[in-house]
CSV table of C-alpha atoms in Angstrom, one decimal:
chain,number,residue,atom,x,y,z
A,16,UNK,CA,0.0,0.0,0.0
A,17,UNK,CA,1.3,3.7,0.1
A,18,UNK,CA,1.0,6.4,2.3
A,19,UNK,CA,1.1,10.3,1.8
A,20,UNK,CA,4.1,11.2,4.0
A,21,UNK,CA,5.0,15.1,3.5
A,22,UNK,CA,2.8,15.5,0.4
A,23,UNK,CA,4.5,12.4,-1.3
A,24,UNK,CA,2.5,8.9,-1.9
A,25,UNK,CA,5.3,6.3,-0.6
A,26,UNK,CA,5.6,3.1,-1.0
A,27,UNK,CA,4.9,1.5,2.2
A,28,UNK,CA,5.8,-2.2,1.7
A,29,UNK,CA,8.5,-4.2,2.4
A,30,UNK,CA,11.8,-3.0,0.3
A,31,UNK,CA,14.7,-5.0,-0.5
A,32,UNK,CA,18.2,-3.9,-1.3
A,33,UNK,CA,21.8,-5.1,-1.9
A,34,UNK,CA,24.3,-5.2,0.8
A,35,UNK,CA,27.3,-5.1,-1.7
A,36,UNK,CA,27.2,-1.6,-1.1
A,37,UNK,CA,27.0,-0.6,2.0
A,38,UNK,CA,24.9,2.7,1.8
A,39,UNK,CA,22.0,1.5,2.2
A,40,UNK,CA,22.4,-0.2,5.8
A,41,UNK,CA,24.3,3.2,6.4
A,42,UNK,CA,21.3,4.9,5.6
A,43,UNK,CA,18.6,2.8,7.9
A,44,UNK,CA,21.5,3.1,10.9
A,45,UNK,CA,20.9,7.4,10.2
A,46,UNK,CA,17.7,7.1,10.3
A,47,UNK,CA,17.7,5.0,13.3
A,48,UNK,CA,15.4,2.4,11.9
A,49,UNK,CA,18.1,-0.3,11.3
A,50,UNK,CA,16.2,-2.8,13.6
A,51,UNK,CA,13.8,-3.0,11.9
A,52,UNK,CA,16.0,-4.6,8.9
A,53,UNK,CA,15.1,-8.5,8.4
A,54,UNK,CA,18.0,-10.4,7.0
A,55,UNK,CA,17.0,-12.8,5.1
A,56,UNK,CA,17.8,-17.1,6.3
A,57,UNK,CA,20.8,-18.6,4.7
A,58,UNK,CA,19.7,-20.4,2.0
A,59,UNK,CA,21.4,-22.6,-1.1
A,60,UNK,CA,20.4,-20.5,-4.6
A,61,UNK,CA,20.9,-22.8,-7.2
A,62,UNK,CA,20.9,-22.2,-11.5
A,63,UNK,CA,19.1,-25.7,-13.2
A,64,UNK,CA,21.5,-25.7,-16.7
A,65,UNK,CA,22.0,-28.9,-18.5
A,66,UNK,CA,24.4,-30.2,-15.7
A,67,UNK,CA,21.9,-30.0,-13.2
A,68,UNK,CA,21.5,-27.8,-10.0
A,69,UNK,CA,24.3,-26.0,-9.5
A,70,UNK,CA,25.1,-23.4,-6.9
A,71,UNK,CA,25.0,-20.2,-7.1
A,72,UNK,CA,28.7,-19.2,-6.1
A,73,UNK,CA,29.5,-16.9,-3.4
A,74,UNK,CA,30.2,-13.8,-5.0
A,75,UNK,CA,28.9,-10.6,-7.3
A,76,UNK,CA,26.6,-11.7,-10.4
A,77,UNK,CA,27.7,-15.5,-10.5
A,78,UNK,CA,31.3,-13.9,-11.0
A,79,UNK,CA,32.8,-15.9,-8.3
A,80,UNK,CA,34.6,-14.7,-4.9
A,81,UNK,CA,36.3,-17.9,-4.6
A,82,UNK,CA,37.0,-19.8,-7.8
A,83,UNK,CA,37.3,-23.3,-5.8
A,84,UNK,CA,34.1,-22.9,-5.0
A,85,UNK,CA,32.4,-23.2,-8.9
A,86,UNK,CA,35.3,-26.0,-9.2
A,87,UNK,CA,33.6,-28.0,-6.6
A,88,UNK,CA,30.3,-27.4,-7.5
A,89,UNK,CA,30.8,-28.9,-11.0
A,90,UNK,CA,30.1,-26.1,-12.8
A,91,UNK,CA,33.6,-26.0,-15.1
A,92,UNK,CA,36.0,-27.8,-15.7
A,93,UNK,CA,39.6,-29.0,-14.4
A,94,UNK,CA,41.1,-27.2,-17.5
A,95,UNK,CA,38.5,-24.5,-16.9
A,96,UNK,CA,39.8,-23.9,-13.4
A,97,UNK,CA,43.4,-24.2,-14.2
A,98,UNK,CA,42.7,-21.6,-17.4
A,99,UNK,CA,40.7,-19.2,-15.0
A,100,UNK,CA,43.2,-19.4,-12.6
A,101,UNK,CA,46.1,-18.6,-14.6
A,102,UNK,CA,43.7,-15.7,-17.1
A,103,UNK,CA,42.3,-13.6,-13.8
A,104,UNK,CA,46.1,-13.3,-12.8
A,105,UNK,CA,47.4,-11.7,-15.5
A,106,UNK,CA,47.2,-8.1,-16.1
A,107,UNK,CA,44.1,-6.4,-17.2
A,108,UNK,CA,44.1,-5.6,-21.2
A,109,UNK,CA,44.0,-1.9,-21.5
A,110,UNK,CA,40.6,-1.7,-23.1
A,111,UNK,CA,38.5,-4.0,-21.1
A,112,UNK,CA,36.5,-1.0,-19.6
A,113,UNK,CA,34.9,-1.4,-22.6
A,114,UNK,CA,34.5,-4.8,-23.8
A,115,UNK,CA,31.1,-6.4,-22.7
A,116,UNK,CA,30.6,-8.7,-19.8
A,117,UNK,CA,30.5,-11.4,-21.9
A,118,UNK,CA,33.6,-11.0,-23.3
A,119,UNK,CA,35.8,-10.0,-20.1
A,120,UNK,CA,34.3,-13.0,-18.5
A,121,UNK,CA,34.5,-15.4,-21.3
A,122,UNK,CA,38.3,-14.4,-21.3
A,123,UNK,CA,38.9,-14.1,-17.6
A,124,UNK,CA,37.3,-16.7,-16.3
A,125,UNK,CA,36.3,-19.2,-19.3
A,126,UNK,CA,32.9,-19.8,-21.4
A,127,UNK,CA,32.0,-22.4,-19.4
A,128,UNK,CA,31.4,-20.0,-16.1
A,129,UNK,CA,30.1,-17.6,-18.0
A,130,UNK,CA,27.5,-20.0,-20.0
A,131,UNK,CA,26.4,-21.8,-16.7
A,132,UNK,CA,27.0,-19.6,-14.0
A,133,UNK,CA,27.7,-15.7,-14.8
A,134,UNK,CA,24.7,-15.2,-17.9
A,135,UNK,CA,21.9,-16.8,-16.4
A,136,UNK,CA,22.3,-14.6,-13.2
A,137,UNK,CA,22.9,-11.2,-15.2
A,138,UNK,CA,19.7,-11.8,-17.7
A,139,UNK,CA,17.8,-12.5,-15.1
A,140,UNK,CA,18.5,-9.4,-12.8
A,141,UNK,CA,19.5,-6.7,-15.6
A,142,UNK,CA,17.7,-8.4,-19.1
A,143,UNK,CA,19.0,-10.0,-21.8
A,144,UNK,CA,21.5,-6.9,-23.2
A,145,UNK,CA,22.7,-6.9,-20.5
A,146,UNK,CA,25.7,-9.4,-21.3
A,147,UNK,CA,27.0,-7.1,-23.9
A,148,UNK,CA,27.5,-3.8,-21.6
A,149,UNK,CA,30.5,-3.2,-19.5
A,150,UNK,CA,30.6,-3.5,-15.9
A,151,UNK,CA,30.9,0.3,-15.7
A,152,UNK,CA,27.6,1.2,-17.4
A,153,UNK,CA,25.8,-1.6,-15.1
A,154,UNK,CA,27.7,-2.1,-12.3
A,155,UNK,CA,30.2,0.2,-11.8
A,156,UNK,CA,30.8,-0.4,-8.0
A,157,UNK,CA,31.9,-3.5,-9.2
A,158,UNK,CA,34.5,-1.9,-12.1
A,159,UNK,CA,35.7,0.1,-9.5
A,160,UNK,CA,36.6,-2.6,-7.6
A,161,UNK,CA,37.9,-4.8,-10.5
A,162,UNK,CA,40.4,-1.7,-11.7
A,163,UNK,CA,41.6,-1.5,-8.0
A,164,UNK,CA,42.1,-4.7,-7.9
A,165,UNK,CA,42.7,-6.2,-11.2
A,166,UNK,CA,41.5,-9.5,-11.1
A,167,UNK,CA,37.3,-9.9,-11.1
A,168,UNK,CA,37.8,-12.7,-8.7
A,169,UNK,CA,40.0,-11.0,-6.1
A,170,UNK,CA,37.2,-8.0,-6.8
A,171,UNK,CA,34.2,-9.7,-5.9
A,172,UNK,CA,36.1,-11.4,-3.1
A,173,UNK,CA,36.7,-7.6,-1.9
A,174,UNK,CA,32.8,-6.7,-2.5
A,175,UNK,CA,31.8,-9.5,-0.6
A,176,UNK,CA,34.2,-9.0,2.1
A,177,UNK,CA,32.9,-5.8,2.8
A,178,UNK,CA,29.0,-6.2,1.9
A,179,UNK,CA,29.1,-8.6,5.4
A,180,UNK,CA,26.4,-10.6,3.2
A,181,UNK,CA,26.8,-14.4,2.9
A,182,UNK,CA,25.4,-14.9,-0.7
Protein backbone atom coordinates (compact mmCIF):
# COMPACT_ATOMS: atom_id res chain seq x y z
CA UNK A 1 0.00 0.00 0.00
CA UNK A 2 1.27 3.68 0.10
CA UNK A 3 0.99 6.40 2.27
CA UNK A 4 1.14 10.27 1.78
CA UNK A 5 4.06 11.22 4.03
CA UNK A 6 4.98 15.13 3.45
CA UNK A 7 2.76 15.46 0.36
CA UNK A 8 4.46 12.43 -1.34
CA UNK A 9 2.55 8.95 -1.86
CA UNK A 10 5.32 6.29 -0.65
CA UNK A 11 5.56 3.11 -1.00
CA UNK A 12 4.91 1.47 2.22
CA UNK A 13 5.84 -2.19 1.67
CA UNK A 14 8.47 -4.25 2.40
CA UNK A 15 11.82 -3.01 0.25
CA UNK A 16 14.75 -4.99 -0.52
CA UNK A 17 18.16 -3.89 -1.30
CA UNK A 18 21.81 -5.12 -1.93
CA UNK A 19 24.32 -5.22 0.80
CA UNK A 20 27.26 -5.07 -1.73
CA UNK A 21 27.16 -1.61 -1.12
CA UNK A 22 26.96 -0.62 1.97
CA UNK A 23 24.88 2.74 1.80
CA UNK A 24 21.99 1.47 2.23
CA UNK A 25 22.40 -0.21 5.79
CA UNK A 26 24.32 3.16 6.42
CA UNK A 27 21.25 4.89 5.60
CA UNK A 28 18.60 2.84 7.91
CA UNK A 29 21.52 3.11 10.87
CA UNK A 30 20.94 7.36 10.21
CA UNK A 31 17.67 7.12 10.29
CA UNK A 32 17.75 4.99 13.29
CA UNK A 33 15.41 2.42 11.91
CA UNK A 34 18.15 -0.34 11.33
CA UNK A 35 16.22 -2.83 13.59
CA UNK A 36 13.84 -2.99 11.88
CA UNK A 37 16.02 -4.65 8.89
CA UNK A 38 15.13 -8.48 8.35
CA UNK A 39 18.01 -10.36 7.04
CA UNK A 40 16.99 -12.79 5.08
CA UNK A 41 17.77 -17.09 6.32
CA UNK A 42 20.79 -18.57 4.71
CA UNK A 43 19.70 -20.37 2.01
CA UNK A 44 21.39 -22.65 -1.08
CA UNK A 45 20.40 -20.46 -4.62
CA UNK A 46 20.90 -22.81 -7.18
CA UNK A 47 20.85 -22.21 -11.45
CA UNK A 48 19.13 -25.69 -13.20
CA UNK A 49 21.52 -25.72 -16.67
CA UNK A 50 22.01 -28.87 -18.52
CA UNK A 51 24.44 -30.24 -15.68
CA UNK A 52 21.93 -30.01 -13.17
CA UNK A 53 21.46 -27.83 -10.01
CA UNK A 54 24.32 -26.04 -9.47
CA UNK A 55 25.08 -23.42 -6.95
CA UNK A 56 25.01 -20.21 -7.14
CA UNK A 57 28.66 -19.19 -6.09
CA UNK A 58 29.49 -16.91 -3.35
CA UNK A 59 30.17 -13.81 -4.99
CA UNK A 60 28.92 -10.57 -7.35
CA UNK A 61 26.61 -11.65 -10.35
CA UNK A 62 27.71 -15.49 -10.48
CA UNK A 63 31.28 -13.92 -11.00
CA UNK A 64 32.76 -15.92 -8.28
CA UNK A 65 34.56 -14.70 -4.93
CA UNK A 66 36.33 -17.88 -4.65
CA UNK A 67 36.97 -19.82 -7.80
CA UNK A 68 37.35 -23.34 -5.82
CA UNK A 69 34.11 -22.94 -4.99
CA UNK A 70 32.40 -23.18 -8.93
CA UNK A 71 35.32 -25.97 -9.24
CA UNK A 72 33.64 -27.99 -6.56
CA UNK A 73 30.26 -27.39 -7.49
CA UNK A 74 30.77 -28.85 -10.97
CA UNK A 75 30.06 -26.13 -12.77
CA UNK A 76 33.63 -26.05 -15.12
CA UNK A 77 36.02 -27.80 -15.68
CA UNK A 78 39.63 -29.03 -14.42
CA UNK A 79 41.15 -27.18 -17.51
CA UNK A 80 38.48 -24.47 -16.88
CA UNK A 81 39.84 -23.90 -13.38
CA UNK A 82 43.43 -24.24 -14.20
CA UNK A 83 42.66 -21.55 -17.38
CA UNK A 84 40.70 -19.23 -15.02
CA UNK A 85 43.16 -19.36 -12.56
CA UNK A 86 46.12 -18.59 -14.56
CA UNK A 87 43.66 -15.68 -17.07
CA UNK A 88 42.35 -13.57 -13.84
CA UNK A 89 46.07 -13.29 -12.75
CA UNK A 90 47.35 -11.73 -15.46
CA UNK A 91 47.19 -8.12 -16.12
CA UNK A 92 44.12 -6.44 -17.16
CA UNK A 93 44.07 -5.59 -21.23
CA UNK A 94 44.00 -1.94 -21.52
CA UNK A 95 40.61 -1.74 -23.09
CA UNK A 96 38.55 -3.98 -21.05
CA UNK A 97 36.54 -1.02 -19.62
CA UNK A 98 34.95 -1.41 -22.58
CA UNK A 99 34.48 -4.82 -23.78
CA UNK A 100 31.11 -6.44 -22.75
CA UNK A 101 30.64 -8.65 -19.78
CA UNK A 102 30.48 -11.39 -21.88
CA UNK A 103 33.63 -10.96 -23.26
CA UNK A 104 35.78 -9.98 -20.09
CA UNK A 105 34.31 -13.02 -18.51
CA UNK A 106 34.46 -15.38 -21.35
CA UNK A 107 38.33 -14.43 -21.25
CA UNK A 108 38.85 -14.06 -17.64
CA UNK A 109 37.33 -16.74 -16.29
CA UNK A 110 36.27 -19.25 -19.33
CA UNK A 111 32.93 -19.83 -21.45
CA UNK A 112 32.00 -22.42 -19.37
CA UNK A 113 31.35 -20.02 -16.07
CA UNK A 114 30.08 -17.57 -17.99
CA UNK A 115 27.54 -19.95 -19.98
CA UNK A 116 26.37 -21.82 -16.72
CA UNK A 117 27.03 -19.64 -13.99
CA UNK A 118 27.69 -15.72 -14.83
CA UNK A 119 24.75 -15.23 -17.94
CA UNK A 120 21.91 -16.80 -16.36
CA UNK A 121 22.26 -14.59 -13.21
CA UNK A 122 22.94 -11.24 -15.22
CA UNK A 123 19.72 -11.75 -17.69
CA UNK A 124 17.76 -12.54 -15.06
CA UNK A 125 18.55 -9.41 -12.75
CA UNK A 126 19.45 -6.69 -15.58
CA UNK A 127 17.71 -8.45 -19.08
CA UNK A 128 19.02 -9.98 -21.78
CA UNK A 129 21.52 -6.93 -23.24
CA UNK A 130 22.67 -6.88 -20.51
CA UNK A 131 25.67 -9.36 -21.32
CA UNK A 132 26.96 -7.11 -23.91
CA UNK A 133 27.50 -3.80 -21.60
CA UNK A 134 30.50 -3.16 -19.52
CA UNK A 135 30.63 -3.50 -15.88
CA UNK A 136 30.89 0.29 -15.69
CA UNK A 137 27.56 1.21 -17.35
CA UNK A 138 25.75 -1.56 -15.05
CA UNK A 139 27.65 -2.12 -12.28
CA UNK A 140 30.19 0.20 -11.77
CA UNK A 141 30.82 -0.44 -8.02
CA UNK A 142 31.88 -3.51 -9.24
CA UNK A 143 34.49 -1.92 -12.08
CA UNK A 144 35.74 0.09 -9.48
CA UNK A 145 36.63 -2.57 -7.64
CA UNK A 146 37.87 -4.76 -10.50
CA UNK A 147 40.40 -1.69 -11.68
CA UNK A 148 41.63 -1.48 -8.01
CA UNK A 149 42.14 -4.75 -7.94
CA UNK A 150 42.71 -6.15 -11.17
CA UNK A 151 41.54 -9.47 -11.11
CA UNK A 152 37.34 -9.94 -11.12
CA UNK A 153 37.77 -12.72 -8.67
CA UNK A 154 40.02 -10.99 -6.09
CA UNK A 155 37.24 -7.96 -6.80
CA UNK A 156 34.20 -9.74 -5.85
CA UNK A 157 36.09 -11.42 -3.08
CA UNK A 158 36.69 -7.64 -1.92
CA UNK A 159 32.84 -6.71 -2.47
CA UNK A 160 31.83 -9.53 -0.59
CA UNK A 161 34.17 -9.00 2.13
CA UNK A 162 32.91 -5.79 2.85
CA UNK A 163 28.96 -6.23 1.89
CA UNK A 164 29.08 -8.64 5.37
CA UNK A 165 26.44 -10.62 3.23
CA UNK A 166 26.81 -14.38 2.87
CA UNK A 167 25.44 -14.90 -0.72
Amino acid sequence: RSSRVGGFDLDCGAEAFSTIDPSGVALLEELGISSLMEVPRPNAPVILTDRGKLPIPRGVVGIPADLREVYSSGAISDRSYSDALISDSKPLPKNWQSLGIRTLVSKRLGQDLFDHIVAPILISVYGPHSINCSFDEIMPAFANEIRAEGSLVKAAAKLRANSGSAA
